[in-house]
Structure formats: C-alpha cells, structure tokens
Coordinates of C-alpha atoms and ligand atoms in Angstrom, one line a residue:
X9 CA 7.0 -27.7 15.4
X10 CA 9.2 -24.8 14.7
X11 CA 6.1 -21.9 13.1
X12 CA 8.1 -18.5 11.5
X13 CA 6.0 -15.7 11.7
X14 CA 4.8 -15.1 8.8
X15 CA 5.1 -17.8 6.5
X16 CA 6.3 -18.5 3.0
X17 CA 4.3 -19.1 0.1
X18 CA 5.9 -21.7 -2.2
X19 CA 4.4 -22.6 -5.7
X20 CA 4.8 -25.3 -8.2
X21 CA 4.4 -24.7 -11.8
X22 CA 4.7 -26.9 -14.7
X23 CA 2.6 -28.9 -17.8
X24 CA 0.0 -31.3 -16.6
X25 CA 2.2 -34.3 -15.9
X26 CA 5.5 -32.6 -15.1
X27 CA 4.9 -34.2 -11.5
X28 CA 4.7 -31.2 -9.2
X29 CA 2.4 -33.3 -6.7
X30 CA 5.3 -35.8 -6.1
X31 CA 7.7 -32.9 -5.7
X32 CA 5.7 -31.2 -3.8
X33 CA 5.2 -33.9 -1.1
X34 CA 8.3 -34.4 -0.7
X35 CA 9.3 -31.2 -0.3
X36 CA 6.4 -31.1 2.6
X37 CA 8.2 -34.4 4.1
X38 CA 11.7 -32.5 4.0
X39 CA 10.5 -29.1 5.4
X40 CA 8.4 -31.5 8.3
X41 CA 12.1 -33.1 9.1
X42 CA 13.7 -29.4 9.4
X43 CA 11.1 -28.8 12.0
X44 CA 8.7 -26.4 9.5
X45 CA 5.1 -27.2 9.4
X46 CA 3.7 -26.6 5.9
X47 CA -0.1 -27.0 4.4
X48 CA 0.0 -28.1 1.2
X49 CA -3.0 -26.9 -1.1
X50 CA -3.9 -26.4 -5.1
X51 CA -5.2 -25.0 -8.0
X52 CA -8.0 -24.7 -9.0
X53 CA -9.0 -24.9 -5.2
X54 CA -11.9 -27.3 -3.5
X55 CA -13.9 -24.0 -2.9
X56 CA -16.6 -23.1 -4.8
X57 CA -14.9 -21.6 -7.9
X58 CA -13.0 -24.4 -7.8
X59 CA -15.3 -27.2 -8.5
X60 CA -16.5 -25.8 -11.5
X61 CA -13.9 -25.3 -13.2
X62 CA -13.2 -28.8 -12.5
X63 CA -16.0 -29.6 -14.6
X64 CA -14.9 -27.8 -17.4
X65 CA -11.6 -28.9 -17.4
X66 CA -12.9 -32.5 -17.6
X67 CA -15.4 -31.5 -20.1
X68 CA -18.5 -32.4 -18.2
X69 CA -19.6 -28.8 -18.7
X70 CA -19.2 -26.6 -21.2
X71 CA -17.7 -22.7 -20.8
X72 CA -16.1 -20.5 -22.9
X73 CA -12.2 -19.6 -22.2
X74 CA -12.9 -16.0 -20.9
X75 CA -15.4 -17.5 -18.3
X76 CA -12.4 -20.1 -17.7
X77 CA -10.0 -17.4 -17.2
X78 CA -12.4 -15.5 -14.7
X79 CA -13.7 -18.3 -12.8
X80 CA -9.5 -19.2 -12.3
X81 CA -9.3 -15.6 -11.5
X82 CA -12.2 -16.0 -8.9
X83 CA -11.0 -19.1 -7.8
X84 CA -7.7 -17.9 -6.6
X85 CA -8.6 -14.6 -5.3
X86 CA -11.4 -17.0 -2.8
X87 CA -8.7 -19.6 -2.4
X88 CA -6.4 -16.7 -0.9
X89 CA -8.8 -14.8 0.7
X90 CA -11.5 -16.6 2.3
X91 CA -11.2 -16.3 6.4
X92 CA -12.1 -20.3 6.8
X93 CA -8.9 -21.8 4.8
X94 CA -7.4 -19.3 3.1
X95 CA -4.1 -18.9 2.2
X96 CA -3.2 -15.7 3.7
X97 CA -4.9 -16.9 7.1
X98 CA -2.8 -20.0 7.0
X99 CA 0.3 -17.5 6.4
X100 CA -0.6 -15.0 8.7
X101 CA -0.5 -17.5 11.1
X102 CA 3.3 -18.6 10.3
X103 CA 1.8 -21.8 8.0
X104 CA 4.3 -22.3 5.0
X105 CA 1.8 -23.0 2.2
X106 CA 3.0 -25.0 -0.4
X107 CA 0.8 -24.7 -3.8
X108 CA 0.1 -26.7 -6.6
X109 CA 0.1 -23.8 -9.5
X110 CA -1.2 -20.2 -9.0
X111 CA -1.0 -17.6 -11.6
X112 CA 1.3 -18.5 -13.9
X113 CA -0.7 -21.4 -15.1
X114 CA -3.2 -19.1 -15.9
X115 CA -1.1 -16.5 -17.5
X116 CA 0.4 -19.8 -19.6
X117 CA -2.7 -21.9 -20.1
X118 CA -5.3 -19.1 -21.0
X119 CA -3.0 -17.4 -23.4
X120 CA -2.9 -20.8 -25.0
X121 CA -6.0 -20.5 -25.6
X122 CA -5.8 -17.2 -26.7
X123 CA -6.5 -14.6 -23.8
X124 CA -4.6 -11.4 -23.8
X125 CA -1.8 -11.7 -21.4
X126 CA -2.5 -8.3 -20.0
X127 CA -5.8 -8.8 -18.9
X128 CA -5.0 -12.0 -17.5
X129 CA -2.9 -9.8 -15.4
X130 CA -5.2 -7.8 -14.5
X131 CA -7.9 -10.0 -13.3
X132 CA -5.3 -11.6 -11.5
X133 CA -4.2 -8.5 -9.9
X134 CA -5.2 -9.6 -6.0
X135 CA -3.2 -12.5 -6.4
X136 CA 0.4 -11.5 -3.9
X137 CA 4.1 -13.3 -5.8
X138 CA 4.8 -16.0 -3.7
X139 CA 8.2 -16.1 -2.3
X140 CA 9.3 -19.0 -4.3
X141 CA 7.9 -20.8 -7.4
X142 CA 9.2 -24.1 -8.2
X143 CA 9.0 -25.2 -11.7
X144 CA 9.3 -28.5 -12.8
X145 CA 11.1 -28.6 -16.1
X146 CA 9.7 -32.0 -18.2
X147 CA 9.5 -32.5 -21.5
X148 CA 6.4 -33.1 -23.5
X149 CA 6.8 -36.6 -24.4
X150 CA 7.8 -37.3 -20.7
X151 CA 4.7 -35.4 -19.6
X152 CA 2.1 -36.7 -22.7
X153 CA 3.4 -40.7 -21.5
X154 CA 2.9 -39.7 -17.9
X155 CA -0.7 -38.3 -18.5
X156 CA -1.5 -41.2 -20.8
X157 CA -0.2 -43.8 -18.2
X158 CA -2.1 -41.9 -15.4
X159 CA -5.7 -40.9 -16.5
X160 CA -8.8 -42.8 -18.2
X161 CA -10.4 -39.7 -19.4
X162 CA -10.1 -36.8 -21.8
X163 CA -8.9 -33.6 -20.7
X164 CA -8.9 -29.6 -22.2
X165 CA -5.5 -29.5 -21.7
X166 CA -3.8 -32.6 -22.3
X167 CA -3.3 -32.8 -26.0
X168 CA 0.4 -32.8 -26.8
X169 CA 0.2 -29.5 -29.5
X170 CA -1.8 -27.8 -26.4
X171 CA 1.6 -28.3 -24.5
X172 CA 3.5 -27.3 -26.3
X173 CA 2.4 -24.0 -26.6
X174 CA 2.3 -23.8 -22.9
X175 CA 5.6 -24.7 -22.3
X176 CA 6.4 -22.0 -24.8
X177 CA 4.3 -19.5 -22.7
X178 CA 5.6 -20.3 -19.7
X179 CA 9.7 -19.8 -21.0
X180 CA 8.8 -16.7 -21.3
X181 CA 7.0 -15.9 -17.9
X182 CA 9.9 -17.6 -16.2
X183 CA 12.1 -14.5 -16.6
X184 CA 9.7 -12.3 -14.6
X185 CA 10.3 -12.2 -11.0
X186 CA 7.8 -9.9 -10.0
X187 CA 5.7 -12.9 -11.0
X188 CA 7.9 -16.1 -9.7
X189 CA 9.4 -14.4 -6.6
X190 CA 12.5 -16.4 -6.2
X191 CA 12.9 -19.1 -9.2
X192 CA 13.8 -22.8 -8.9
X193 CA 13.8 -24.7 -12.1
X194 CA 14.4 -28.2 -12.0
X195 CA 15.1 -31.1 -14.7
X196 CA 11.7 -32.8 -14.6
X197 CA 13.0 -35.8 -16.8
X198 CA 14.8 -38.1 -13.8
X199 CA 13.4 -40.2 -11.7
X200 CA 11.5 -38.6 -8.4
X201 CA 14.3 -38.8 -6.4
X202 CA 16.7 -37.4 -8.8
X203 CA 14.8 -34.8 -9.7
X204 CA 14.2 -34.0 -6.1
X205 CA 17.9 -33.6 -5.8
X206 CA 18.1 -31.0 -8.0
X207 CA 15.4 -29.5 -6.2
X208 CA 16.5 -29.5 -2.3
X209 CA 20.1 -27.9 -3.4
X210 CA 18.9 -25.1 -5.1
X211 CA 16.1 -24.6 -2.8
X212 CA 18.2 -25.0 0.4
X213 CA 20.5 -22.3 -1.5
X214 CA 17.6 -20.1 -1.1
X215 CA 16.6 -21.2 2.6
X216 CA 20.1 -19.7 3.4
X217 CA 19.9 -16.8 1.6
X218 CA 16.8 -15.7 3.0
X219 CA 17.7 -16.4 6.4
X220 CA 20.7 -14.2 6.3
X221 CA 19.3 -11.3 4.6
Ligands
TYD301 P1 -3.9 -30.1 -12.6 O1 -2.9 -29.6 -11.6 O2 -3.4 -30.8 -13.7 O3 -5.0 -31.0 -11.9 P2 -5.0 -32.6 -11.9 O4 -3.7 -33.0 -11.5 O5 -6.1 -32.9 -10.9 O6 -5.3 -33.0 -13.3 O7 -4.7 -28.8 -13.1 C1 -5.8 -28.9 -13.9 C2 -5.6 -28.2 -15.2 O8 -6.0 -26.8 -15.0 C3 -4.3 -28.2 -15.8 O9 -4.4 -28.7 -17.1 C4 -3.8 -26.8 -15.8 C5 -5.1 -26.0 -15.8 N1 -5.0 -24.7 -15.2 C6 -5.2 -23.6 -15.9 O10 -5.5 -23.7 -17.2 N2 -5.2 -22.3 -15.4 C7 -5.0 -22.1 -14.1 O11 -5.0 -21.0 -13.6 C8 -4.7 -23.3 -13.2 C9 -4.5 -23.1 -11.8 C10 -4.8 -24.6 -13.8

C-alpha cells in the first residue's frame, strides 16, 4: 500500500452522537480502496490520560472541569507525542491518521462548561492543526435519539441543553482555520451512506487540490 511521506492528519468533530465513528470508518475503507493506508485513533486516547478522563466522563469519578480541561490537554499532547503510538510517529512515518475529535472538542465542550476559551488555547498550544477536520453537522434531536438509542448509562455530556450550547460553541470555532486546517462540513441528518456522500465529494475536492498545489 501506496505510504506519502509525510502523512495527513484528518479529524472528526461533532456532538456526541453526530456519528463521526461511522464516517470515520468508512472514510478508512475508501482511503484503503485508493491504495492509502490510514490508522484510525481517538479522543480522549487509551493512554494513560486517557482512561481517566474516561472515568469522569462516565461519572464514576469525580473532577472538577479545569482538571477535565487539563487532563484533555495532557491527554492529547501524550496521544501525539508519545514515541510508542503516537501520532506524529505514525505521520512521520507517512501513516494518514484519521481522529476521532482533537481540540476543538475541547475548545467547544469545556467552554460549555465555562472555561475561558483562551486558556483552553493555551494549554492546548502543542497540539499541530490537522490538515483536514471533518465535521459532522447533526441536529440535536437526531444526536439526543441516537445517544438514547445507543447507551445504558448517564453521561457529563449528554444532556440535550449541554448540546446545545456546544453546537453553539463550535459554529463559532468552525470559521477559524488556523484551528480546522481545511474544513469539511457535512449534513449529519441522512442516513450513513448519504451522509457519506456528501462527505467523499467535498473531501475528494480537497484530495485534488492538495495534490496539485
Ligand atoms: P466520545 O467521542 O463521545 O466517546 P464515546 O463515543 O466513547 O462516548 O467522547 C467522549 C466525550 O468527551 C464526548 O462527550 C466529548 C467529550 N470531549 C470533551 O469534552 N473534550 C475533549 O477534548 C474531547 C476529546 C472529548
């Protein structure tokens, strides 16, 4: 399989049950067929970092926001860093890594819960743009039935109220490339396949684009 030298970093972004996952497998499956190997990792990470904050989010433990911020913060800059499966080793190495949410969700879910956006910035400063973010454009009741459907427990950011002023949050991000690198913003609403649709066009658009320049 075909491995450019150096990679590209694509992220997903969206509210918990936007389907990003979905997307992003297929996406995987499609890049595999165009002869482009590509990892496919998330946020928060399995490293260390990673696992707790997967017990807060759960509420199985209990942290304040700004510890939730920073352990994100640490998580990310270990997820990228780290020699053994990091990011920027898998890149470095002409991997496309393909990423279930990286900063924005924090710079949208933690000033939610009332962090100041600048700081979030700045503890998030080691964290590179990727080249592409993908976000997956769903509406709340689409997400909030999704989320309902899917899990048996409680989470800190499922409530439909807490979306909402996510979704808000990240409108505004959206417009900030230093932050998105190239946007893609899809219709989240259709079907899997549909919205895939949407998705390969504009992101083939891109492929070509970035090839020629
Ligand atoms: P999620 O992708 O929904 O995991 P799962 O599919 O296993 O439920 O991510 C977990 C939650 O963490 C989600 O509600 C978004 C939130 N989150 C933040 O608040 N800040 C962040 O920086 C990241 C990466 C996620």
């Amino acid at each position: 399989m075909k491995k450019p030298t150096p990679g590209k970093f694509i992220v997903f972004e969206g509210l918990d049950g936007a389907g990003t996952s979905t997307q992003m497998a297929l996406l995987k499956n499609w890049l595999s067929q165009q002869d482009i190997f590509a990892e496919v990792t998330k946020e928060p990470s399995n490293g260390p970092a990673g696992v707790v904050i997967r017990q807060a989010i759960e509420e199985r433990i209990v942290m304040t926001p700004t510890a939730i911020a920073l352990a994100f913060a640490c998580d990310r800059v270990d997820h990228l860093q780290n020699d053994a499966n990091g990011v920027q080793k898998s890149l470095g190495q002409g991997s496309w890594v393909l990423c279930d949410r990286y900063v924005l969700s924090s710079l949208a879910y933690q000033s939610s819960e009332g962090m100041d956006l600048e700081w979030l910035k700045a503890i998030n400063r080691f964290a590179f743009a990727p080249h592409v973010t993908i976000f997956v454009d769903t509406s709340i009741e689409v997400c909030v039935e999704r989320i309902n459907r899917r899990s048996s427990h409680n989470e800190l950011f499922h409530h439909s109220d807490k979306l909402k002023t996510v979704r808000t949050q990240y409108q505004q991000l959206l417009d900030h490339s230093e932050l998105t690198g190239h946007l893609v913003k899809v219709n989240g609403d259709g079907t899997e396949q549909e919205v895939f649709a949407e998705l390969i066009t504009q992101f083939q658009q891109w492929m070509e684009q970035s090839t020629a320049s």
